[in-house]
PDB file of N, CA and C in Angstrom:
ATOM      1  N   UNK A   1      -0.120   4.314 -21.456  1.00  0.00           N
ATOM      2  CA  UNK A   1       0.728   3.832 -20.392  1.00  0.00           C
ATOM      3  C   UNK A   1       0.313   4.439 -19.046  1.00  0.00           C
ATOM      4  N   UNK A   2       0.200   5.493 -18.881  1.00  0.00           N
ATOM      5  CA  UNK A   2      -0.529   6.407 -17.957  1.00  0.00           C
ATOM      6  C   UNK A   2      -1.704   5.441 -17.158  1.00  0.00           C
ATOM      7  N   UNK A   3      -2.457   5.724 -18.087  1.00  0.00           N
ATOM      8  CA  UNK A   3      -3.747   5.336 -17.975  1.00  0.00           C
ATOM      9  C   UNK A   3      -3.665   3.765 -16.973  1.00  0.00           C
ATOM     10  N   UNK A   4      -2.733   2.773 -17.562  1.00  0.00           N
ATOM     11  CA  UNK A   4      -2.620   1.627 -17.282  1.00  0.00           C
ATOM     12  C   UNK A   4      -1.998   1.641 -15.811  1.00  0.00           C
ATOM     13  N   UNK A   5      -1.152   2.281 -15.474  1.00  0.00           N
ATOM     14  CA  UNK A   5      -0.535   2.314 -14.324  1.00  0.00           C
ATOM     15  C   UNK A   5      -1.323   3.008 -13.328  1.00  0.00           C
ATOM     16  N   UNK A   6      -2.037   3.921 -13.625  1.00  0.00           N
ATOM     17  CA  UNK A   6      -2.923   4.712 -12.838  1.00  0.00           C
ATOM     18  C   UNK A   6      -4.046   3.608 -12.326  1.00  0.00           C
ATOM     19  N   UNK A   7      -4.485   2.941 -12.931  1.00  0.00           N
ATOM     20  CA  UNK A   7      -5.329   1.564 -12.871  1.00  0.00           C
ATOM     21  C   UNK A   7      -5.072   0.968 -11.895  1.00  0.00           C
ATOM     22  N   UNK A   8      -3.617   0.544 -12.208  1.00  0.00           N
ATOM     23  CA  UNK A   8      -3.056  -0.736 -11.121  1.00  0.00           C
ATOM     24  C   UNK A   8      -2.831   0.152  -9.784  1.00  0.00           C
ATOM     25  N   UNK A   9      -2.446   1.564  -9.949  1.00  0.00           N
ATOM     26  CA  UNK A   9      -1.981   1.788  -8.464  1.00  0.00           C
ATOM     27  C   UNK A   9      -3.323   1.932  -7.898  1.00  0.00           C
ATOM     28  N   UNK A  10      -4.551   2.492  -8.586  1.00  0.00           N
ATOM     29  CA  UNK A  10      -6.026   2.243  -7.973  1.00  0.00           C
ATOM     30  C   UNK A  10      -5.866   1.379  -7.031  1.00  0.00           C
ATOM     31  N   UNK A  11      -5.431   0.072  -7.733  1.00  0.00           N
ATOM     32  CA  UNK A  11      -6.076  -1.613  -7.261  1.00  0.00           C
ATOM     33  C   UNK A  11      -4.677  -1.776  -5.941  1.00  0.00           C
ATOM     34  N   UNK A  12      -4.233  -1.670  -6.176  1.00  0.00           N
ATOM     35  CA  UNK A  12      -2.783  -1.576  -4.745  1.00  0.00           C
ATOM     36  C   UNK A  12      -3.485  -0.451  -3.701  1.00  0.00           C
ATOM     37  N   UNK A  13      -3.873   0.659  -3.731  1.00  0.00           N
ATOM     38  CA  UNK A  13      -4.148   1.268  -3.151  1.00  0.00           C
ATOM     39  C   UNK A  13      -5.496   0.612  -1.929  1.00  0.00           C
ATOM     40  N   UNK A  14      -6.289  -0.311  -2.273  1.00  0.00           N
ATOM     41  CA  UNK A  14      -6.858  -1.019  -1.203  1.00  0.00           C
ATOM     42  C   UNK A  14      -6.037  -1.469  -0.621  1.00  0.00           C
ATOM     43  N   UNK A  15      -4.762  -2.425  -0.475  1.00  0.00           N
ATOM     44  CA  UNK A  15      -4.107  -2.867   0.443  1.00  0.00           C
ATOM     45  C   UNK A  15      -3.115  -1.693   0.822  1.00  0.00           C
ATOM     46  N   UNK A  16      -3.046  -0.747   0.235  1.00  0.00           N
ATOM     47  CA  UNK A  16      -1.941   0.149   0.709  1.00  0.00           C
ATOM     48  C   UNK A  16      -2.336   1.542   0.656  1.00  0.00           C
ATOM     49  N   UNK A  17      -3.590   1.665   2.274  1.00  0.00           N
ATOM     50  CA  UNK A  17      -4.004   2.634   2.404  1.00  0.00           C
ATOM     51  C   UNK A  17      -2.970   4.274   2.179  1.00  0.00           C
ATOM     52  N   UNK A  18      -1.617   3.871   2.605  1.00  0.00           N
ATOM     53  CA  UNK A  18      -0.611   5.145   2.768  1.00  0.00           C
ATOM     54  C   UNK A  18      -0.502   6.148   1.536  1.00  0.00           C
ATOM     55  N   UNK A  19      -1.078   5.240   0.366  1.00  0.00           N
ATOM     56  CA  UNK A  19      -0.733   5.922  -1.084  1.00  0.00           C
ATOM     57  C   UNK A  19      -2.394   6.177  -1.610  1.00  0.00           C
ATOM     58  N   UNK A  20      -3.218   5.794  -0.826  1.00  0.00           N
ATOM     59  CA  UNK A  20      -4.564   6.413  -1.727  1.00  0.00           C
ATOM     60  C   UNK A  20      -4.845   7.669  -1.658  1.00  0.00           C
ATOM     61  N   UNK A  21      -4.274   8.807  -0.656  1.00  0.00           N
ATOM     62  CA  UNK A  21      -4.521  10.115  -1.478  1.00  0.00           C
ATOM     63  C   UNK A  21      -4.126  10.318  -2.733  1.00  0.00           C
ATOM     64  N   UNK A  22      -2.535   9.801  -2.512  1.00  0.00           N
ATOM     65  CA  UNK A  22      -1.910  10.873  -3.720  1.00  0.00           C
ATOM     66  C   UNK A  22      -2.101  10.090  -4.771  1.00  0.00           C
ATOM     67  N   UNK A  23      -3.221   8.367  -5.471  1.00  0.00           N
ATOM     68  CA  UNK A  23      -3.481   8.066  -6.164  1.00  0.00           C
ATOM     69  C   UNK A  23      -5.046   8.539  -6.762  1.00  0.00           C
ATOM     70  N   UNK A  24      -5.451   8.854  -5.886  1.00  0.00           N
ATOM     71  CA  UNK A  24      -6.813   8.833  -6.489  1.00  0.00           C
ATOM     72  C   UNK A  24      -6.482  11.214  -6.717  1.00  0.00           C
ATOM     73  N   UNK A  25      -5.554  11.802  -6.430  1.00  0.00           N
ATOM     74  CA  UNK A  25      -5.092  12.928  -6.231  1.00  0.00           C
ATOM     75  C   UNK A  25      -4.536  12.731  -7.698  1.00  0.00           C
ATOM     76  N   UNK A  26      -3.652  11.919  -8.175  1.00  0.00           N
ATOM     77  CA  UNK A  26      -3.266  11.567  -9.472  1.00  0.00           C
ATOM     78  C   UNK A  26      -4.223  11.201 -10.865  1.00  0.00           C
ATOM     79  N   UNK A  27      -4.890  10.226  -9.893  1.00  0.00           N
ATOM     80  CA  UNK A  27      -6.271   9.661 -11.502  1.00  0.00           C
ATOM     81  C   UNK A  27      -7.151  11.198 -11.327  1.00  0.00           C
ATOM     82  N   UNK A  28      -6.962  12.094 -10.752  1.00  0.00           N
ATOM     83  CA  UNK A  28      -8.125  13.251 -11.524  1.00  0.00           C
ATOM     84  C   UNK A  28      -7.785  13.981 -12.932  1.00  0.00           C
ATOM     85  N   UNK A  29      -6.178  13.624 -13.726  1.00  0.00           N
ATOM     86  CA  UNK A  29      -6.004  13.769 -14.357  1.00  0.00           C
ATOM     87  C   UNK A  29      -5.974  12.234 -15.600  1.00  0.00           C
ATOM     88  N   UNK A  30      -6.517  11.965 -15.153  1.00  0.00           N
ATOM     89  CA  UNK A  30      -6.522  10.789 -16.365  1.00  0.00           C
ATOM     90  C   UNK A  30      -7.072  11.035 -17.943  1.00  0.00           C
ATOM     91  N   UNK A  31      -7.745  11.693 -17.631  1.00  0.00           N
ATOM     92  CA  UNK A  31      -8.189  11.799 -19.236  1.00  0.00           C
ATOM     93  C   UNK A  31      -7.472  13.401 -20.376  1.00  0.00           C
ATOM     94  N   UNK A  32      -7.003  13.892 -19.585  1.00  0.00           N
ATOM     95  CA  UNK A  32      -5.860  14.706 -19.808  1.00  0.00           C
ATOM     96  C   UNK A  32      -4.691  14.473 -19.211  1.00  0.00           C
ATOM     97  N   UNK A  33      -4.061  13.557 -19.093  1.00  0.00           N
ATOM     98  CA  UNK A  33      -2.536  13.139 -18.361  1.00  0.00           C
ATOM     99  C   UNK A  33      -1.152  14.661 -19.175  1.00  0.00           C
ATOM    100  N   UNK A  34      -0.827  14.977 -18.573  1.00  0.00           N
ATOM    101  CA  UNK A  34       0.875  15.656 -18.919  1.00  0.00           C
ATOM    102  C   UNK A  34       1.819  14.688 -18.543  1.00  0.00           C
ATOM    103  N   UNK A  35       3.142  15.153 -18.319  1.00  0.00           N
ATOM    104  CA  UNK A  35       4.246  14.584 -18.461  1.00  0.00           C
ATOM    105  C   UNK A  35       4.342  14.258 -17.075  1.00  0.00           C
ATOM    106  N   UNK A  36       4.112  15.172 -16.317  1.00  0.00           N
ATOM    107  CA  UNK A  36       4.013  15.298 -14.639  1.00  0.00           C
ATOM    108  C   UNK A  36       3.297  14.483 -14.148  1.00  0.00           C
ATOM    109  N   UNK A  37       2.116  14.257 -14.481  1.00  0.00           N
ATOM    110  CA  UNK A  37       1.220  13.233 -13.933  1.00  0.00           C
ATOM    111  C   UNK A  37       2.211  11.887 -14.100  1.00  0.00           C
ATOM    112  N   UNK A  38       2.645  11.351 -15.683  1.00  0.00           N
ATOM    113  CA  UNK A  38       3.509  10.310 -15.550  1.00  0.00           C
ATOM    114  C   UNK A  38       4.540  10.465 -14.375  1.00  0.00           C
ATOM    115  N   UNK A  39       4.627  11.143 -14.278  1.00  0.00           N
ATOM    116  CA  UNK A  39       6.326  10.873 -13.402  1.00  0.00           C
ATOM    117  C   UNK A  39       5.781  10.799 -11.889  1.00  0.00           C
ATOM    118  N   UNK A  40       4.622  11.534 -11.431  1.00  0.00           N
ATOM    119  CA  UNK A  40       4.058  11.027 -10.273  1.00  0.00           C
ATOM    120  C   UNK A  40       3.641  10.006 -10.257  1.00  0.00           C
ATOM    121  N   UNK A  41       3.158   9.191 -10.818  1.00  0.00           N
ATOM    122  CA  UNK A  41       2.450   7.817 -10.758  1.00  0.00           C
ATOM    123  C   UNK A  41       4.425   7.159 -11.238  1.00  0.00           C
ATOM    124  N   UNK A  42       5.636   7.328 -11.598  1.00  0.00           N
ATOM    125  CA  UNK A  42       6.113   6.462 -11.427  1.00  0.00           C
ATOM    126  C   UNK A  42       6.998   6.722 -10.125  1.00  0.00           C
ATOM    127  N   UNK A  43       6.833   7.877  -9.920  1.00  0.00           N
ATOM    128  CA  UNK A  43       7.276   8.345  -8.068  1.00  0.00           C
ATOM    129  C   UNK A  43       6.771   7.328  -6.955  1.00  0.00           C
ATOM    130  N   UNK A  44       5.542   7.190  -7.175  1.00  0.00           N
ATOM    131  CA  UNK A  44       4.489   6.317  -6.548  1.00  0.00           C
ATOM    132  C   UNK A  44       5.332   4.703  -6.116  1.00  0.00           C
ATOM    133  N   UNK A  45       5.441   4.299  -7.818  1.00  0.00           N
ATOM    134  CA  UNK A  45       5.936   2.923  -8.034  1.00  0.00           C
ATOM    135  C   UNK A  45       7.292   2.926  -7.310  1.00  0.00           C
ATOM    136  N   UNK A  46       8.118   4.089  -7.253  1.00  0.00           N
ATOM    137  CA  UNK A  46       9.532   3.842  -7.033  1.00  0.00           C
ATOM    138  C   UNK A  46       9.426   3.786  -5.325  1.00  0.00           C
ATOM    139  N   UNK A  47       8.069   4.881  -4.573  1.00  0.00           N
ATOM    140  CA  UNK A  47       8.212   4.221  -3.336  1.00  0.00           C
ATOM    141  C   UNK A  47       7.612   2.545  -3.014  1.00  0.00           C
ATOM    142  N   UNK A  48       6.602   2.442  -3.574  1.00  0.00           N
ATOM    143  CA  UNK A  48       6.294   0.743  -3.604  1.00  0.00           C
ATOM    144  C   UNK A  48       6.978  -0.075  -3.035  1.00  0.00           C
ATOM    145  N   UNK A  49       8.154   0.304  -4.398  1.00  0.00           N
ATOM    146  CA  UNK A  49       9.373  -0.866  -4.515  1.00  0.00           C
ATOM    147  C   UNK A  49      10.286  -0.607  -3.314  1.00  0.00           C
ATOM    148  N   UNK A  50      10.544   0.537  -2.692  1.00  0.00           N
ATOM    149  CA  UNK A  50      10.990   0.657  -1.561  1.00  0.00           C
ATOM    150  C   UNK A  50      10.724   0.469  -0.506  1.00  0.00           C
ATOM    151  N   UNK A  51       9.352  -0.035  -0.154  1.00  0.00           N
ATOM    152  CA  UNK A  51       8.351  -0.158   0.815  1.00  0.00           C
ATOM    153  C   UNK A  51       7.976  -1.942   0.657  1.00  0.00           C
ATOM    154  N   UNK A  52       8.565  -2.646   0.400  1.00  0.00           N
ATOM    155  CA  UNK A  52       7.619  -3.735   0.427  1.00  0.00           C
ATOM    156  C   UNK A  52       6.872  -4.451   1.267  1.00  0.00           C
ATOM    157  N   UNK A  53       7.314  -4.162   2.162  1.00  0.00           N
ATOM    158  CA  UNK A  53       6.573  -4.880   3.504  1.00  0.00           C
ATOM    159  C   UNK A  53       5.695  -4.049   4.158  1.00  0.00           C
ATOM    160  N   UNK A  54       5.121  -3.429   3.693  1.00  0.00           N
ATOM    161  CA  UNK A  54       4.020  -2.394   4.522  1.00  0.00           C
ATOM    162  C   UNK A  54       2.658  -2.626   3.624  1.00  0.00           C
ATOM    163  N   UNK A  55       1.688  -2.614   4.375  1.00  0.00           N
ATOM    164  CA  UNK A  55       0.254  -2.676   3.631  1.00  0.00           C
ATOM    165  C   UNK A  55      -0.630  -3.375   4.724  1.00  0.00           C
ATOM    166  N   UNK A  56      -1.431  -3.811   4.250  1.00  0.00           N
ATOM    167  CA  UNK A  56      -2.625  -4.789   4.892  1.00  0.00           C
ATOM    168  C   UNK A  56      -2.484  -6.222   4.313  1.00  0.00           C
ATOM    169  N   UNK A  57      -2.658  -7.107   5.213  1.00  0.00           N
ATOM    170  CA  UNK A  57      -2.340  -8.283   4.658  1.00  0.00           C
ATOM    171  C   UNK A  57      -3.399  -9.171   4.931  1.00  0.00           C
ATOM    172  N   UNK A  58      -4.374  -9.418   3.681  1.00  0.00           N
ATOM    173  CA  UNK A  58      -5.348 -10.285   4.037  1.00  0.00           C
ATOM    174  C   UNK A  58      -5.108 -11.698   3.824  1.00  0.00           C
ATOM    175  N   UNK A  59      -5.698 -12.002   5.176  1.00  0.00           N
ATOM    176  CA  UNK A  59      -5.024 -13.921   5.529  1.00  0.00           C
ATOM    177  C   UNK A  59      -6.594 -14.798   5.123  1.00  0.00           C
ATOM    178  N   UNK A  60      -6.180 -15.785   4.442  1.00  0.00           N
ATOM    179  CA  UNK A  60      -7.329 -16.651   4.038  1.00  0.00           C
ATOM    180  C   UNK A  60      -8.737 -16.750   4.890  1.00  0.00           C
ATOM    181  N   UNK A  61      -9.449 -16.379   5.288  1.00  0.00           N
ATOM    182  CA  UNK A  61     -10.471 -16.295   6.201  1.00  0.00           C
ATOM    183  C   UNK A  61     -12.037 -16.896   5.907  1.00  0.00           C
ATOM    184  N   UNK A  62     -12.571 -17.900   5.893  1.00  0.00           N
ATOM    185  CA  UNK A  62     -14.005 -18.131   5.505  1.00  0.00           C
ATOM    186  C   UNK A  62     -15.087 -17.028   6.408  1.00  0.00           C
ATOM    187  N   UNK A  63     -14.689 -16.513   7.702  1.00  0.00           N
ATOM    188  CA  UNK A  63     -15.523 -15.775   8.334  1.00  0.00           C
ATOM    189  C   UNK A  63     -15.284 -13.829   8.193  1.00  0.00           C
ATOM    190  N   UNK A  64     -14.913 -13.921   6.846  1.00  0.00           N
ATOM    191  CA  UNK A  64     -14.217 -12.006   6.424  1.00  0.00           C
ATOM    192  C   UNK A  64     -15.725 -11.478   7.159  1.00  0.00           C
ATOM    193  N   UNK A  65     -15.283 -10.542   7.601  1.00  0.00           N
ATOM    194  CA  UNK A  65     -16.606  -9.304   8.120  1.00  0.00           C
ATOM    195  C   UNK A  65     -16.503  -7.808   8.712  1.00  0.00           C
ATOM    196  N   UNK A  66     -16.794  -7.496   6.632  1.00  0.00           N
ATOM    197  CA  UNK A  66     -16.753  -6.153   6.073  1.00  0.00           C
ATOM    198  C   UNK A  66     -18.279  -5.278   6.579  1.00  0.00           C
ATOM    199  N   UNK A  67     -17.774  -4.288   7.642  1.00  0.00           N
ATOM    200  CA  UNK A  67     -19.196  -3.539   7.973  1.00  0.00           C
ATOM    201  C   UNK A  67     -18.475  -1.785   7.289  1.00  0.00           C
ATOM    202  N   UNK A  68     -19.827  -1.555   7.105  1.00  0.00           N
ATOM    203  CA  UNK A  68     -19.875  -0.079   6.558  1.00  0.00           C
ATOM    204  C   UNK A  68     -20.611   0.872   7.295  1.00  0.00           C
ATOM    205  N   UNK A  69     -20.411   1.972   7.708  1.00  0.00           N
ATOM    206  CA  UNK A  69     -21.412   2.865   8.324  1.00  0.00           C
ATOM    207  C   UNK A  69     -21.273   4.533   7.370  1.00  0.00           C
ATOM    208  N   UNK A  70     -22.290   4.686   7.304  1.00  0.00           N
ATOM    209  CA  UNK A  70     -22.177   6.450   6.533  1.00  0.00           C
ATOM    210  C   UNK A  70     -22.913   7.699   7.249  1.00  0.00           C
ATOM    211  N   UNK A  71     -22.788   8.773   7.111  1.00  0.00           N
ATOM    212  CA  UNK A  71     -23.312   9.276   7.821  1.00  0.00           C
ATOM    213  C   UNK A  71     -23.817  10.858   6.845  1.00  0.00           C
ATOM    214  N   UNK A  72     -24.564  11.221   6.404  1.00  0.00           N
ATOM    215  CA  UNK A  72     -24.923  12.440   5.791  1.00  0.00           C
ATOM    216  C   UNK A  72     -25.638  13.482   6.087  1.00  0.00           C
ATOM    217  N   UNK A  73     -25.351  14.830   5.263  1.00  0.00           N
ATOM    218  CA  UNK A  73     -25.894  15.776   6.095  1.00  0.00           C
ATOM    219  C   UNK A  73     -26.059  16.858   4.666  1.00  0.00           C
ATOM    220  N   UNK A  74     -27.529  16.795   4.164  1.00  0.00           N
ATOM    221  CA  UNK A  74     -27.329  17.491   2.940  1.00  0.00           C
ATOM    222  C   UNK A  74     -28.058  19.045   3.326  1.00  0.00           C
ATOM    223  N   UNK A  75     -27.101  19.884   2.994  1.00  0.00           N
ATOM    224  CA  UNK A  75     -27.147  21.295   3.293  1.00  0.00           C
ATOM    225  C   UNK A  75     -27.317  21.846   4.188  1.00  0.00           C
ATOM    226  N   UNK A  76     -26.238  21.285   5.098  1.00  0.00           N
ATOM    227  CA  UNK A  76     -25.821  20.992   6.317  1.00  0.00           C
ATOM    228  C   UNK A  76     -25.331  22.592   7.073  1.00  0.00           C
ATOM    229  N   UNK A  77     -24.823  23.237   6.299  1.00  0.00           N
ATOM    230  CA  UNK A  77     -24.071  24.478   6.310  1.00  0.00           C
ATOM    231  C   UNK A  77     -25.172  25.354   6.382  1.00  0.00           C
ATOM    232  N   UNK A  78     -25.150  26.339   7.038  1.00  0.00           N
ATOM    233  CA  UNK A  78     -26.210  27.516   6.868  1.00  0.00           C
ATOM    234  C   UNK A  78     -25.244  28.196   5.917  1.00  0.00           C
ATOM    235  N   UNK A  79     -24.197  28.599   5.966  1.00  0.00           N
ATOM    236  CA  UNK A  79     -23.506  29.168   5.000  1.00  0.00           C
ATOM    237  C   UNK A  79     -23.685  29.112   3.640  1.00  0.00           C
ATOM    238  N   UNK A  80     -22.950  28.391   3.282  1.00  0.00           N
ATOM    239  CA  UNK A  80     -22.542  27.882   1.725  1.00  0.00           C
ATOM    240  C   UNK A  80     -23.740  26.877   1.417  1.00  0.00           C
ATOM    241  N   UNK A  81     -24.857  25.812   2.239  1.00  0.00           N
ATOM    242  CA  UNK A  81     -25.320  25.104   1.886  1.00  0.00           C
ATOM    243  C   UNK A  81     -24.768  23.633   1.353  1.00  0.00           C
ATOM    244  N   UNK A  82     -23.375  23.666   1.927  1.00  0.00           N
ATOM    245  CA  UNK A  82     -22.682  22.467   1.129  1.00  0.00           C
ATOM    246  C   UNK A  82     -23.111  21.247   1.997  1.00  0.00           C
ATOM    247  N   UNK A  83     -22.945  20.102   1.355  1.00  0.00           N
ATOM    248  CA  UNK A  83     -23.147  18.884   1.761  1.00  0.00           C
ATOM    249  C   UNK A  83     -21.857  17.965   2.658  1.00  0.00           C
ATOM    250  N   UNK A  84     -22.592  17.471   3.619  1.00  0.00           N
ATOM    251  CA  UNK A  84     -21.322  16.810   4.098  1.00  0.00           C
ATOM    252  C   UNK A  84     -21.357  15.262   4.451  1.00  0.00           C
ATOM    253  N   UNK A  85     -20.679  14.775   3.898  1.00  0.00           N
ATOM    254  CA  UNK A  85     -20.678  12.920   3.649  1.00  0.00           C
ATOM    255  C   UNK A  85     -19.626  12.121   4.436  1.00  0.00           C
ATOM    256  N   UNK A  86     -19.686  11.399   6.018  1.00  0.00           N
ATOM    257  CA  UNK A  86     -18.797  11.128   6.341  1.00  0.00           C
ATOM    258  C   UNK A  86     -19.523   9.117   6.442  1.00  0.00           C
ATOM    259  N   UNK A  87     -17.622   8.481   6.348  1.00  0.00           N
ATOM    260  CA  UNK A  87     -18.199   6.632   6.144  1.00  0.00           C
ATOM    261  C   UNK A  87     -17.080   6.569   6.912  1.00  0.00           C
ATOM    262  N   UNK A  88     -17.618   5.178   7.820  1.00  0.00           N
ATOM    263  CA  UNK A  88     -15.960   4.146   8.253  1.00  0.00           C
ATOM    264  C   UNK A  88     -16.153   2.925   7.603  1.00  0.00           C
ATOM    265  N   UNK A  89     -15.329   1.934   7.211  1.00  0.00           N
ATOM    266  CA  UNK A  89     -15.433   1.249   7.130  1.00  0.00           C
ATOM    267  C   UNK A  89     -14.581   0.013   7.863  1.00  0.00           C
ATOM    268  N   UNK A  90     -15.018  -1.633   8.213  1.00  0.00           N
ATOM    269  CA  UNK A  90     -14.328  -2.211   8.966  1.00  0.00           C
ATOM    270  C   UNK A  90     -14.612  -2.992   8.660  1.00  0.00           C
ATOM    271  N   UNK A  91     -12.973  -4.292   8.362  1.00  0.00           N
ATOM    272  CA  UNK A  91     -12.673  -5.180   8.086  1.00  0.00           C
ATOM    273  C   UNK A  91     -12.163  -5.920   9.173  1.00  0.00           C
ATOM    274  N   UNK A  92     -12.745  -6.927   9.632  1.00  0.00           N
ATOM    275  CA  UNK A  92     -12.597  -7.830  10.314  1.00  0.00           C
ATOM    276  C   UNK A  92     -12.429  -7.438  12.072  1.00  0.00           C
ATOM    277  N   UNK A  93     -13.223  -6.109  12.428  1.00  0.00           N
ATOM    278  CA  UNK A  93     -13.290  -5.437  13.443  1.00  0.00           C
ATOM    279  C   UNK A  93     -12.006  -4.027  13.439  1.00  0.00           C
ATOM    280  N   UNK A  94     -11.920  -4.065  12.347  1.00  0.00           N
ATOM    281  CA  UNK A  94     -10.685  -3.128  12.332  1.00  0.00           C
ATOM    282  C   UNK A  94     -10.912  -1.907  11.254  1.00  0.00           C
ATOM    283  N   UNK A  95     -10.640  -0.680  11.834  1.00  0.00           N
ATOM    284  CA  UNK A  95     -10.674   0.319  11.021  1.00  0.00           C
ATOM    285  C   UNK A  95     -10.363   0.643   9.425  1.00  0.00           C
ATOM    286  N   UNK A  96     -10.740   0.422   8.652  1.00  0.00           N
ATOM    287  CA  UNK A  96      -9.796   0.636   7.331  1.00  0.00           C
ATOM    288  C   UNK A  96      -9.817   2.132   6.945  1.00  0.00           C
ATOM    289  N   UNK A  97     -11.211   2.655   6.537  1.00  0.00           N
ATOM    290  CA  UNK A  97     -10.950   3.980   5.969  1.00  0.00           C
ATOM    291  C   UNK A  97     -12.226   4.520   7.131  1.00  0.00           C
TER     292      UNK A  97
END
């Protein structure tokens, strides 16, 4: 059940940027789920249902135009040597992530 709901809020989470931390913050326990993880993923659902009118709303469009840009920097840090990975992406001239 877990598993299944964790899925769907994945797939909601493209139109409803507000909840993709604390979903993809949630699926890191998927393959070991507790009791807690359930009840956050139905925390999730219970704001949803309270929220219905908020999200992104994609309108029928033959001209959609999805651009991507990334930007990397591997061992970037004199420090630690860590890597650093930054992307925007834009839908229809508009910021998404």
């Amino acid at each position: 059940m877990y598993q299944r709901l964790v899925g769907r809020l994945i797939y909601l989470s493209h139109t409803r940027p507000n909840i993709a931390f604390i979903v993809s913050l949630d699926n890191q326990f998927m393959h070991k789920p507790k009791e807690a993880h359930l009840q956050v993923a139905l925390r999730i659902v219970q704001y949803l249902k309270g929220t219905p009118r908020r999200g992104i709303l994609f309108k029928r469009n033959k001209n959609v135009n999805l651009k991507a840009y990334t930007d990397v920097d591997y061992a970037g840090s004199v420090v630690d040597r860590k890597s650093t990975i930054r992307y925007c992406t834009f839908l229809c001239g508009n910021l998404v992530t």
